[in-house]
Amino acid sequence: MRSLGSNKLCPLCGEVPTLIRHDFDWWYVDCERCGHFQITFEARTNLDNLGPDHKTKLSAYCRRVSGGDQRPIIDHENIEELIALLPNYTPREQLDNLLHVLGKMSPELGKESQFVLVRDYPLVSTTGGNEIDFLMATLREDGYLRPFSKPAQATLTLKGWERLEEIQKAGKQSNRAFVAMWFNPSMNTLYDDAIKPAIVQAGYDPLRIDRHEHVNRIDDEIIGQIRRSRFMVADFTGQRHGVYFEAGLMHGLGRNVIWLCDEKELQGMHFDVRQFNFIAYRSPSEAKEPLYYRILAIEGEGPGVFTKPSK
């Protein structure tokens, strides 16, 4: 590989990265703001035709999913798909996202968060300085952050930690991922070797209703658990009507559904879900990694079992 000569800026955020190099058809970029990723020459050229909001979404995607052994890939075939993956968060969701990131980056109770605005704003999926300043000010007005003279400084109050505990447990901001799928024994390998470990690795708690103890009617329990879940992983292999219903309910709540299906059955999908971006797989081993990265891209890293830092 040879170092890049004239252009030394990150193609997503325009800042100077810690590394940028190319080899044949690929650029390799290590950026403190956007993470580690690789992009084709053609896709990089296409970036010039994208607006700043689209580049911000690509930056957020790469920052969220980078950190493993493999770099996220941007090419001319998937660039629009990656942009579409990230939802448009409401102001309330952005406030909760920021509070969550500040909490995860706090070394202990009463200590300032290590969040750095110019470096870490893609973790909140915002466009940067002005939005973060507004969100920070709102969190202070709500009593979730201590008042400081410098806008970028942030230390969570006890009320802020209590808010984090609340949003972990409640619906869209909980750490629960509802799994809708065919409960035939032939599907157990897919769940045990791909769906469940991908969800857990991303920091969320998977719930498959047939493995969940309850005393309610099954349909009432399903609806209740869907309402309490942050997002859904729906596998349509077997074309079960229940999966269509559950995915429709979650979609109707305005929450994210991640769509999976065995590649052999994609052509048989109902017309009303064909518009969605399915993860098609030929074996469980092919499903785990793309599911994991899709979860990180759409929901970000989950809290796992959230606990307050000790003093």
PDB file of C-alpha atoms in Angstrom:
ATOM      1  CA  MET A   1       0.000   0.000   0.000  1.00  0.00           C
ATOM      2  CA  ARG A   2       1.135   3.508  -0.706  1.00  0.00           C
ATOM      3  CA  SER A   3       0.168   6.637   1.172  1.00  0.00           C
ATOM      4  CA  LEU A   4      -2.237   9.135  -0.320  1.00  0.00           C
ATOM      5  CA  GLY A   5      -0.590  12.251  -1.651  1.00  0.00           C
ATOM      6  CA  SER A   6      -2.717  15.345  -2.189  1.00  0.00           C
ATOM      7  CA  ASN A   7      -6.004  14.479  -0.481  1.00  0.00           C
ATOM      8  CA  LYS A   8      -5.511  13.818   3.216  1.00  0.00           C
ATOM      9  CA  LEU A   9      -9.012  14.466   4.546  1.00  0.00           C
ATOM     10  CA  CYS A  10     -11.642  12.018   5.726  1.00  0.00           C
ATOM     11  CA  PRO A  11     -14.166  11.671   2.870  1.00  0.00           C
ATOM     12  CA  LEU A  12     -17.093  11.658   5.336  1.00  0.00           C
ATOM     13  CA  CYS A  13     -16.388  14.503   7.753  1.00  0.00           C
ATOM     14  CA  GLY A  14     -13.631  16.454   6.002  1.00  0.00           C
ATOM     15  CA  GLU A  15     -11.266  16.380   8.977  1.00  0.00           C
ATOM     16  CA  VAL A  16      -7.691  15.104   9.032  1.00  0.00           C
ATOM     17  CA  PRO A  17      -7.817  11.383   9.922  1.00  0.00           C
ATOM     18  CA  THR A  18      -5.156   9.439  11.805  1.00  0.00           C
ATOM     19  CA  LEU A  19      -4.711   7.249   8.726  1.00  0.00           C
ATOM     20  CA  ILE A  20      -5.761   7.398   5.086  1.00  0.00           C
ATOM     21  CA  ARG A  21      -4.284   5.152   2.422  1.00  0.00           C
ATOM     22  CA  HIS A  22      -5.313   3.317  -0.709  1.00  0.00           C
ATOM     23  CA  ASP A  23      -4.685   0.036  -2.436  1.00  0.00           C
ATOM     24  CA  PHE A  24      -6.062  -0.694  -5.917  1.00  0.00           C
ATOM     25  CA  ASP A  25      -9.804   0.162  -5.746  1.00  0.00           C
ATOM     26  CA  TRP A  26     -10.039   0.862  -2.002  1.00  0.00           C
ATOM     27  CA  TRP A  27      -9.405   3.723   0.386  1.00  0.00           C
ATOM     28  CA  TYR A  28      -8.757   2.777   4.021  1.00  0.00           C
ATOM     29  CA  VAL A  29      -9.578   5.454   6.602  1.00  0.00           C
ATOM     30  CA  ASP A  30      -9.021   5.660  10.363  1.00  0.00           C
ATOM     31  CA  CYS A  31     -10.820   8.722  11.712  1.00  0.00           C
ATOM     32  CA  GLU A  32     -11.380   9.584  15.376  1.00  0.00           C
ATOM     33  CA  ARG A  33     -14.789  11.005  14.489  1.00  0.00           C
ATOM     34  CA  CYS A  34     -16.030   8.517  11.864  1.00  0.00           C
ATOM     35  CA  GLY A  35     -14.257   5.356  13.020  1.00  0.00           C
ATOM     36  CA  HIS A  36     -12.422   2.866  10.823  1.00  0.00           C
ATOM     37  CA  PHE A  37     -13.870   2.108   7.394  1.00  0.00           C
ATOM     38  CA  GLN A  38     -13.008   1.362   3.806  1.00  0.00           C
ATOM     39  CA  ILE A  39     -14.568   2.909   0.720  1.00  0.00           C
ATOM     40  CA  THR A  40     -14.213   2.285  -2.999  1.00  0.00           C
ATOM     41  CA  PHE A  41     -12.890   4.947  -5.362  1.00  0.00           C
ATOM     42  CA  GLU A  42     -16.275   5.055  -7.109  1.00  0.00           C
ATOM     43  CA  ALA A  43     -18.215   5.496  -3.861  1.00  0.00           C
ATOM     44  CA  ARG A  44     -15.826   8.194  -2.728  1.00  0.00           C
ATOM     45  CA  THR A  45     -16.449  10.065  -5.985  1.00  0.00           C
ATOM     46  CA  ASN A  46     -20.201   9.680  -5.481  1.00  0.00           C
ATOM     47  CA  LEU A  47     -19.930  11.352  -2.068  1.00  0.00           C
ATOM     48  CA  ASP A  48     -19.503  14.674  -3.845  1.00  0.00           C
ATOM     49  CA  ASN A  49     -23.103  14.387  -5.033  1.00  0.00           C
ATOM     50  CA  LEU A  50     -24.476  13.763  -1.528  1.00  0.00           C
ATOM     51  CA  GLY A  51     -25.738  16.406   0.844  1.00  0.00           C
ATOM     52  CA  PRO A  52     -24.154  16.972   4.273  1.00  0.00           C
ATOM     53  CA  ASP A  53     -27.001  15.121   6.025  1.00  0.00           C
ATOM     54  CA  HIS A  54     -26.227  11.957   4.059  1.00  0.00           C
ATOM     55  CA  LYS A  55     -22.539  12.176   4.869  1.00  0.00           C
ATOM     56  CA  THR A  56     -23.449  12.636   8.533  1.00  0.00           C
ATOM     57  CA  LYS A  57     -25.480   9.422   8.425  1.00  0.00           C
ATOM     58  CA  LEU A  58     -22.596   7.529   6.829  1.00  0.00           C
ATOM     59  CA  SER A  59     -20.285   8.923   9.501  1.00  0.00           C
ATOM     60  CA  ALA A  60     -22.697   7.784  12.224  1.00  0.00           C
ATOM     61  CA  TYR A  61     -22.983   4.330  10.640  1.00  0.00           C
ATOM     62  CA  CYS A  62     -19.216   3.820  10.399  1.00  0.00           C
ATOM     63  CA  ARG A  63     -18.555   5.134  13.913  1.00  0.00           C
ATOM     64  CA  ARG A  64     -21.240   2.861  15.391  1.00  0.00           C
ATOM     65  CA  VAL A  65     -20.165  -0.357  13.706  1.00  0.00           C
ATOM     66  CA  SER A  66     -16.372   0.060  13.556  1.00  0.00           C
ATOM     67  CA  GLY A  67     -14.163  -1.269  16.293  1.00  0.00           C
ATOM     68  CA  GLY A  68     -14.156  -4.943  15.431  1.00  0.00           C
ATOM     69  CA  ASP A  69     -11.712  -6.883  13.301  1.00  0.00           C
ATOM     70  CA  GLN A  70     -13.445  -5.926  10.052  1.00  0.00           C
ATOM     71  CA  ARG A  71     -13.916  -2.424   8.685  1.00  0.00           C
ATOM     72  CA  PRO A  72     -17.359  -1.327   7.535  1.00  0.00           C
ATOM     73  CA  ILE A  73     -17.431  -1.234   3.740  1.00  0.00           C
ATOM     74  CA  ILE A  74     -18.900   1.568   1.624  1.00  0.00           C
ATOM     75  CA  ASP A  75     -19.241   0.931  -2.100  1.00  0.00           C
ATOM     76  CA  HIS A  76     -21.378   2.264  -4.941  1.00  0.00           C
ATOM     77  CA  GLU A  77     -23.904  -0.571  -4.496  1.00  0.00           C
ATOM     78  CA  ASN A  78     -24.620  -0.173  -0.773  1.00  0.00           C
ATOM     79  CA  ILE A  79     -24.101   3.538  -0.154  1.00  0.00           C
ATOM     80  CA  GLU A  80     -27.798   4.460  -0.429  1.00  0.00           C
ATOM     81  CA  GLU A  81     -28.751   1.424   1.657  1.00  0.00           C
ATOM     82  CA  LEU A  82     -26.398   2.493   4.461  1.00  0.00           C
ATOM     83  CA  ILE A  83     -27.814   6.005   4.442  1.00  0.00           C
ATOM     84  CA  ALA A  84     -31.341   4.621   4.710  1.00  0.00           C
ATOM     85  CA  LEU A  85     -30.444   2.358   7.638  1.00  0.00           C
ATOM     86  CA  LEU A  86     -30.260   5.110  10.242  1.00  0.00           C
ATOM     87  CA  PRO A  87     -33.643   6.409  11.378  1.00  0.00           C
ATOM     88  CA  ASN A  88     -34.487  10.089  11.736  1.00  0.00           C
ATOM     89  CA  TYR A  89     -34.635  10.469  15.502  1.00  0.00           C
ATOM     90  CA  THR A  90     -37.115  12.775  17.209  1.00  0.00           C
ATOM     91  CA  PRO A  91     -35.703  15.484  19.523  1.00  0.00           C
ATOM     92  CA  ARG A  92     -36.743  13.409  22.569  1.00  0.00           C
ATOM     93  CA  GLU A  93     -34.934  10.371  21.188  1.00  0.00           C
ATOM     94  CA  GLN A  94     -31.832  12.462  20.501  1.00  0.00           C
ATOM     95  CA  LEU A  95     -31.885  13.710  24.098  1.00  0.00           C
ATOM     96  CA  ASP A  96     -32.083  10.158  25.400  1.00  0.00           C
ATOM     97  CA  ASN A  97     -29.377   9.007  22.972  1.00  0.00           C
ATOM     98  CA  LEU A  98     -27.040  11.764  24.138  1.00  0.00           C
ATOM     99  CA  LEU A  99     -27.723  11.055  27.807  1.00  0.00           C
ATOM    100  CA  HIS A 100     -27.008   7.362  27.182  1.00  0.00           C
ATOM    101  CA  VAL A 101     -23.683   8.118  25.462  1.00  0.00           C
ATOM    102  CA  LEU A 102     -22.687  10.550  28.228  1.00  0.00           C
ATOM    103  CA  GLY A 103     -23.462   7.891  30.828  1.00  0.00           C
ATOM    104  CA  LYS A 104     -21.471   5.184  29.051  1.00  0.00           C
ATOM    105  CA  MET A 105     -18.493   7.540  28.801  1.00  0.00           C
ATOM    106  CA  SER A 106     -18.610   8.594  32.475  1.00  0.00           C
ATOM    107  CA  PRO A 107     -15.796   7.022  34.531  1.00  0.00           C
ATOM    108  CA  GLU A 108     -17.720   7.150  37.820  1.00  0.00           C
ATOM    109  CA  LEU A 109     -20.485   8.972  39.678  1.00  0.00           C
ATOM    110  CA  GLY A 110     -19.829  12.697  39.948  1.00  0.00           C
ATOM    111  CA  LYS A 111     -17.061  12.680  37.340  1.00  0.00           C
ATOM    112  CA  GLU A 112     -17.182  14.500  34.030  1.00  0.00           C
ATOM    113  CA  SER A 113     -18.064  12.413  30.990  1.00  0.00           C
ATOM    114  CA  GLN A 114     -15.240  11.757  28.542  1.00  0.00           C
ATOM    115  CA  PHE A 115     -17.561  12.705  25.676  1.00  0.00           C
ATOM    116  CA  VAL A 116     -15.802  15.112  23.278  1.00  0.00           C
ATOM    117  CA  LEU A 117     -18.238  17.037  21.100  1.00  0.00           C
ATOM    118  CA  VAL A 118     -16.142  17.368  17.927  1.00  0.00           C
ATOM    119  CA  ARG A 119     -15.112  13.706  18.088  1.00  0.00           C
ATOM    120  CA  ASP A 120     -18.154  11.867  19.408  1.00  0.00           C
ATOM    121  CA  TYR A 121     -21.250  13.555  17.986  1.00  0.00           C
ATOM    122  CA  PRO A 122     -21.765  10.759  15.366  1.00  0.00           C
ATOM    123  CA  LEU A 123     -22.571   8.432  18.276  1.00  0.00           C
ATOM    124  CA  VAL A 124     -25.691  10.520  18.830  1.00  0.00           C
ATOM    125  CA  SER A 125     -26.511  10.746  15.093  1.00  0.00           C
ATOM    126  CA  THR A 126     -26.568  14.540  15.017  1.00  0.00           C
ATOM    127  CA  THR A 127     -24.982  16.988  12.607  1.00  0.00           C
ATOM    128  CA  GLY A 128     -22.570  18.285  15.229  1.00  0.00           C
ATOM    129  CA  GLY A 129     -21.906  21.368  17.296  1.00  0.00           C
ATOM    130  CA  ASN A 130     -25.115  23.401  17.238  1.00  0.00           C
ATOM    131  CA  GLU A 131     -27.385  20.398  17.769  1.00  0.00           C
ATOM    132  CA  ILE A 132     -25.242  18.983  20.577  1.00  0.00           C
ATOM    133  CA  ASP A 133     -25.071  22.378  22.309  1.00  0.00           C
ATOM    134  CA  PHE A 134     -28.867  22.617  22.190  1.00  0.00           C
ATOM    135  CA  LEU A 135     -29.316  19.058  23.486  1.00  0.00           C
ATOM    136  CA  MET A 136     -26.779  19.636  26.271  1.00  0.00           C
ATOM    137  CA  ALA A 137     -28.540  22.832  27.314  1.00  0.00           C
ATOM    138  CA  THR A 138     -31.889  21.034  27.362  1.00  0.00           C
ATOM    139  CA  LEU A 139     -30.507  18.199  29.499  1.00  0.00           C
ATOM    140  CA  ARG A 140     -29.203  20.798  31.968  1.00  0.00           C
ATOM    141  CA  GLU A 141     -32.546  22.602  32.058  1.00  0.00           C
ATOM    142  CA  ASP A 142     -34.231  19.269  32.779  1.00  0.00           C
ATOM    143  CA  GLY A 143     -31.825  18.672  35.673  1.00  0.00           C
ATOM    144  CA  TYR A 144     -30.075  15.652  34.132  1.00  0.00           C
ATOM    145  CA  LEU A 145     -26.669  17.379  33.895  1.00  0.00           C
ATOM    146  CA  ARG A 146     -24.854  19.648  36.318  1.00  0.00           C
ATOM    147  CA  PRO A 147     -24.696  23.313  35.282  1.00  0.00           C
ATOM    148  CA  PHE A 148     -21.282  24.332  33.906  1.00  0.00           C
ATOM    149  CA  SER A 149     -20.012  27.465  32.242  1.00  0.00           C
ATOM    150  CA  LYS A 150     -18.529  25.478  29.346  1.00  0.00           C
ATOM    151  CA  PRO A 151     -21.235  23.993  27.085  1.00  0.00           C
ATOM    152  CA  ALA A 152     -19.190  20.901  26.186  1.00  0.00           C
ATOM    153  CA  GLN A 153     -18.668  19.821  29.800  1.00  0.00           C
ATOM    154  CA  ALA A 154     -21.128  17.245  31.068  1.00  0.00           C
ATOM    155  CA  THR A 155     -21.517  15.508  34.409  1.00  0.00           C
ATOM    156  CA  LEU A 156     -24.647  13.490  35.077  1.00  0.00           C
ATOM    157  CA  THR A 157     -26.692  14.297  38.164  1.00  0.00           C
ATOM    158  CA  LEU A 158     -28.410  11.611  40.212  1.00  0.00           C
ATOM    159  CA  LYS A 159     -31.575  12.510  38.331  1.00  0.00           C
ATOM    160  CA  GLY A 160     -29.692  11.861  35.101  1.00  0.00           C
ATOM    161  CA  TRP A 161     -28.646   8.368  36.229  1.00  0.00           C
ATOM    162  CA  GLU A 162     -32.216   7.665  37.296  1.00  0.00           C
ATOM    163  CA  ARG A 163     -33.431   8.766  33.859  1.00  0.00           C
ATOM    164  CA  LEU A 164     -31.029   6.305  32.239  1.00  0.00           C
ATOM    165  CA  GLU A 165     -32.470   3.507  34.346  1.00  0.00           C
ATOM    166  CA  GLU A 166     -35.975   4.540  33.290  1.00  0.00           C
ATOM    167  CA  ILE A 167     -35.270   4.595  29.559  1.00  0.00           C
ATOM    168  CA  GLN A 168     -33.519   1.234  29.752  1.00  0.00           C
ATOM    169  CA  LYS A 169     -36.716  -0.312  31.050  1.00  0.00           C
ATOM    170  CA  ALA A 170     -39.283   1.566  28.995  1.00  0.00           C
ATOM    171  CA  GLY A 171     -40.251   0.575  25.471  1.00  0.00           C
ATOM    172  CA  LYS A 172     -38.252   2.170  22.739  1.00  0.00           C
ATOM    173  CA  GLN A 173     -35.241   2.892  24.910  1.00  0.00           C
ATOM    174  CA  SER A 174     -35.177  -0.449  26.734  1.00  0.00           C
ATOM    175  CA  ASN A 175     -32.483  -3.049  26.102  1.00  0.00           C
ATOM    176  CA  ARG A 176     -35.053  -5.650  24.998  1.00  0.00           C
ATOM    177  CA  ALA A 177     -35.037  -7.023  21.450  1.00  0.00           C
ATOM    178  CA  PHE A 178     -38.156  -8.982  20.531  1.00  0.00           C
ATOM    179  CA  VAL A 179     -37.527 -11.913  18.184  1.00  0.00           C
ATOM    180  CA  ALA A 180     -40.371 -12.891  15.852  1.00  0.00           C
ATOM    181  CA  MET A 181     -39.815 -16.157  13.986  1.00  0.00           C
ATOM    182  CA  TRP A 182     -41.158 -19.616  13.222  1.00  0.00           C
ATOM    183  CA  PHE A 183     -40.864 -21.773  16.346  1.00  0.00           C
ATOM    184  CA  ASN A 184     -40.272 -24.988  14.414  1.00  0.00           C
ATOM    185  CA  PRO A 185     -37.338 -27.019  15.850  1.00  0.00           C
ATOM    186  CA  SER A 186     -35.582 -26.652  12.486  1.00  0.00           C
ATOM    187  CA  MET A 187     -35.154 -22.924  13.284  1.00  0.00           C
ATOM    188  CA  ASN A 188     -33.412 -23.414  16.637  1.00  0.00           C
ATOM    189  CA  THR A 189     -29.943 -23.398  15.104  1.00  0.00           C
ATOM    190  CA  LEU A 190     -30.615 -20.052  13.449  1.00  0.00           C
ATOM    191  CA  TYR A 191     -31.737 -18.569  16.759  1.00  0.00           C
ATOM    192  CA  ASP A 192     -29.086 -20.146  18.991  1.00  0.00           C
ATOM    193  CA  ASP A 193     -26.120 -19.670  16.645  1.00  0.00           C
ATOM    194  CA  ALA A 194     -26.976 -16.413  14.878  1.00  0.00           C
ATOM    195  CA  ILE A 195     -29.882 -14.297  16.126  1.00  0.00           C
ATOM    196  CA  LYS A 196     -29.376 -14.569  19.875  1.00  0.00           C
ATOM    197  CA  PRO A 197     -25.563 -14.152  19.902  1.00  0.00           C
ATOM    198  CA  ALA A 198     -25.735 -11.209  17.460  1.00  0.00           C
ATOM    199  CA  ILE A 199     -28.257  -9.402  19.683  1.00  0.00           C
ATOM    200  CA  VAL A 200     -26.277 -10.119  22.860  1.00  0.00           C
ATOM    201  CA  GLN A 201     -22.987  -9.069  21.243  1.00  0.00           C
ATOM    202  CA  ALA A 202     -24.598  -5.763  20.247  1.00  0.00           C
ATOM    203  CA  GLY A 203     -25.523  -5.167  23.899  1.00  0.00           C
ATOM    204  CA  TYR A 204     -29.232  -6.056  23.939  1.00  0.00           C
ATOM    205  CA  ASP A 205     -31.397  -8.688  25.613  1.00  0.00           C
ATOM    206  CA  PRO A 206     -33.183 -11.025  23.150  1.00  0.00           C
ATOM    207  CA  LEU A 207     -36.674 -12.288  23.910  1.00  0.00           C
ATOM    208  CA  ARG A 208     -38.195 -15.235  22.030  1.00  0.00           C
ATOM    209  CA  ILE A 209     -41.703 -15.647  23.377  1.00  0.00           C
ATOM    210  CA  ASP A 210     -41.751 -19.481  23.359  1.00  0.00           C
ATOM    211  CA  ARG A 211     -38.709 -19.465  25.648  1.00  0.00           C
ATOM    212  CA  HIS A 212     -40.113 -16.816  27.982  1.00  0.00           C
ATOM    213  CA  GLU A 213     -42.018 -17.899  31.087  1.00  0.00           C
ATOM    214  CA  HIS A 214     -45.337 -16.111  31.602  1.00  0.00           C
ATOM    215  CA  VAL A 215     -48.850 -16.650  32.974  1.00  0.00           C
ATOM    216  CA  ASN A 216     -50.794 -14.495  30.502  1.00  0.00           C
ATOM    217  CA  ARG A 217     -52.597 -15.538  27.342  1.00  0.00           C
ATOM    218  CA  ILE A 218     -49.958 -15.961  24.642  1.00  0.00           C
ATOM    219  CA  ASP A 219     -51.386 -13.227  22.376  1.00  0.00           C
ATOM    220  CA  ASP A 220     -51.629 -10.745  25.269  1.00  0.00           C
ATOM    221  CA  GLU A 221     -48.080 -11.597  26.328  1.00  0.00           C
ATOM    222  CA  ILE A 222     -46.763 -11.115  22.793  1.00  0.00           C
ATOM    223  CA  ILE A 223     -48.384  -7.701  22.435  1.00  0.00           C
ATOM    224  CA  GLY A 224     -47.219  -6.624  25.884  1.00  0.00           C
ATOM    225  CA  GLN A 225     -43.638  -7.700  25.256  1.00  0.00           C
ATOM    226  CA  ILE A 226     -43.561  -6.032  21.844  1.00  0.00           C
ATOM    227  CA  ARG A 227     -44.684  -2.773  23.423  1.00  0.00           C
ATOM    228  CA  ARG A 228     -41.907  -3.082  26.004  1.00  0.00           C
ATOM    229  CA  SER A 229     -39.199  -3.859  23.432  1.00  0.00           C
ATOM    230  CA  ARG A 230     -36.871  -1.385  21.793  1.00  0.00           C
ATOM    231  CA  PHE A 231     -36.702  -3.095  18.407  1.00  0.00           C
ATOM    232  CA  MET A 232     -37.533  -6.379  16.698  1.00  0.00           C
ATOM    233  CA  VAL A 233     -35.600  -8.993  14.761  1.00  0.00           C
ATOM    234  CA  ALA A 234     -38.130 -10.710  12.466  1.00  0.00           C
ATOM    235  CA  ASP A 235     -37.232 -13.816  10.485  1.00  0.00           C
ATOM    236  CA  PHE A 236     -39.776 -14.642   7.792  1.00  0.00           C
ATOM    237  CA  THR A 237     -38.484 -18.103   6.919  1.00  0.00           C
ATOM    238  CA  GLY A 238     -41.501 -20.394   6.880  1.00  0.00           C
ATOM    239  CA  GLN A 239     -43.858 -17.515   5.997  1.00  0.00           C
ATOM    240  CA  ARG A 240     -45.689 -17.595   9.344  1.00  0.00           C
ATOM    241  CA  HIS A 241     -48.668 -15.266   9.666  1.00  0.00           C
ATOM    242  CA  GLY A 242     -47.738 -14.521  13.270  1.00  0.00           C
ATOM    243  CA  VAL A 243     -44.397 -13.063  12.187  1.00  0.00           C
ATOM    244  CA  TYR A 244     -46.129 -10.755   9.716  1.00  0.00           C
ATOM    245  CA  PHE A 245     -48.525  -9.606  12.446  1.00  0.00           C
ATOM    246  CA  GLU A 246     -45.838  -9.015  15.046  1.00  0.00           C
ATOM    247  CA  ALA A 247     -43.610  -7.137  12.611  1.00  0.00           C
ATOM    248  CA  GLY A 248     -46.568  -5.004  11.559  1.00  0.00           C
ATOM    249  CA  LEU A 249     -47.357  -4.182  15.179  1.00  0.00           C
ATOM    250  CA  MET A 250     -43.794  -3.138  15.933  1.00  0.00           C
ATOM    251  CA  HIS A 251     -43.605  -1.133  12.711  1.00  0.00           C
ATOM    252  CA  GLY A 252     -46.883   0.556  13.645  1.00  0.00           C
ATOM    253  CA  LEU A 253     -45.390   1.611  16.980  1.00  0.00           C
ATOM    254  CA  GLY A 254     -42.735   3.499  15.035  1.00  0.00           C
ATOM    255  CA  ARG A 255     -39.938   1.202  16.174  1.00  0.00           C
ATOM    256  CA  ASN A 256     -37.325  -0.507  14.084  1.00  0.00           C
ATOM    257  CA  VAL A 257     -37.765  -3.962  12.597  1.00  0.00           C
ATOM    258  CA  ILE A 258     -34.723  -5.818  11.268  1.00  0.00           C
ATOM    259  CA  TRP A 259     -35.880  -8.152   8.505  1.00  0.00           C
ATOM    260  CA  LEU A 260     -34.343 -11.597   7.888  1.00  0.00           C
ATOM    261  CA  CYS A 261     -35.216 -14.473   5.584  1.00  0.00           C
ATOM    262  CA  ASP A 262     -33.642 -17.569   4.112  1.00  0.00           C
ATOM    263  CA  GLU A 263     -32.424 -16.624   0.646  1.00  0.00           C
ATOM    264  CA  LYS A 264     -34.454 -19.429  -0.955  1.00  0.00           C
ATOM    265  CA  GLU A 265     -37.745 -17.924   0.292  1.00  0.00           C
ATOM    266  CA  LEU A 266     -37.240 -14.254  -0.549  1.00  0.00           C
ATOM    267  CA  GLN A 267     -39.226 -14.460  -3.762  1.00  0.00           C
ATOM    268  CA  GLY A 268     -42.227 -15.759  -1.853  1.00  0.00           C
ATOM    269  CA  MET A 269     -42.493 -12.801   0.490  1.00  0.00           C
ATOM    270  CA  HIS A 270     -45.810 -10.953   0.672  1.00  0.00           C
ATOM    271  CA  PHE A 271     -45.854  -7.830  -1.497  1.00  0.00           C
ATOM    272  CA  ASP A 272     -46.383  -5.520   1.486  1.00  0.00           C
ATOM    273  CA  VAL A 273     -42.964  -6.336   3.013  1.00  0.00           C
ATOM    274  CA  ARG A 274     -40.879  -6.707  -0.143  1.00  0.00           C
ATOM    275  CA  GLN A 275     -40.007  -3.017   0.054  1.00  0.00           C
ATOM    276  CA  PHE A 276     -37.908  -3.562   3.172  1.00  0.00           C
ATOM    277  CA  ASN A 277     -34.194  -4.274   3.239  1.00  0.00           C
ATOM    278  CA  PHE A 278     -33.896  -7.948   4.156  1.00  0.00           C
ATOM    279  CA  ILE A 279     -30.798  -9.750   5.387  1.00  0.00           C
ATOM    280  CA  ALA A 280     -30.843 -12.803   3.119  1.00  0.00           C
ATOM    281  CA  TYR A 281     -28.793 -15.778   4.279  1.00  0.00           C
ATOM    282  CA  ARG A 282     -28.035 -19.284   3.073  1.00  0.00           C
ATOM    283  CA  SER A 283     -27.040 -20.651   6.482  1.00  0.00           C
ATOM    284  CA  PRO A 284     -27.111 -19.467  10.135  1.00  0.00           C
ATOM    285  CA  SER A 285     -23.388 -18.760   9.958  1.00  0.00           C
ATOM    286  CA  GLU A 286     -24.080 -16.205   7.208  1.00  0.00           C
ATOM    287  CA  ALA A 287     -26.771 -14.440   9.232  1.00  0.00           C
ATOM    288  CA  LYS A 288     -24.937 -13.595  12.460  1.00  0.00           C
ATOM    289  CA  GLU A 289     -22.414 -10.970  11.318  1.00  0.00           C
ATOM    290  CA  PRO A 290     -24.703  -8.910   9.049  1.00  0.00           C
ATOM    291  CA  LEU A 291     -27.390  -8.979  11.754  1.00  0.00           C
ATOM    292  CA  TYR A 292     -24.906  -7.760  14.357  1.00  0.00           C
ATOM    293  CA  TYR A 293     -23.761  -4.873  12.155  1.00  0.00           C
ATOM    294  CA  ARG A 294     -27.325  -4.000  11.185  1.00  0.00           C
ATOM    295  CA  ILE A 295     -28.277  -3.727  14.877  1.00  0.00           C
ATOM    296  CA  LEU A 296     -25.318  -1.446  15.586  1.00  0.00           C
ATOM    297  CA  ALA A 297     -26.093   0.700  12.559  1.00  0.00           C
ATOM    298  CA  ILE A 298     -29.765   1.159  13.415  1.00  0.00           C
ATOM    299  CA  GLU A 299     -29.832   1.101  17.228  1.00  0.00           C
ATOM    300  CA  GLY A 300     -26.218   1.726  18.244  1.00  0.00           C
ATOM    301  CA  GLU A 301     -24.410  -0.219  20.927  1.00  0.00           C
ATOM    302  CA  GLY A 302     -26.825  -1.394  23.594  1.00  0.00           C
ATOM    303  CA  PRO A 303     -26.449  -0.866  27.317  1.00  0.00           C
ATOM    304  CA  GLY A 304     -26.352  -4.550  28.217  1.00  0.00           C
ATOM    305  CA  VAL A 305     -27.169  -4.706  31.918  1.00  0.00           C
ATOM    306  CA  PHE A 306     -26.910  -1.037  32.869  1.00  0.00           C
ATOM    307  CA  THR A 307     -25.425  -0.269  36.264  1.00  0.00           C
ATOM    308  CA  LYS A 308     -24.354   3.005  37.788  1.00  0.00           C
ATOM    309  CA  PRO A 309     -20.577   3.486  38.068  1.00  0.00           C
ATOM    310  CA  SER A 310     -19.366   3.121  41.645  1.00  0.00           C
ATOM    311  CA  LYS A 311     -17.657   5.946  43.461  1.00  0.00           C
TER     312      LYS A 311
END
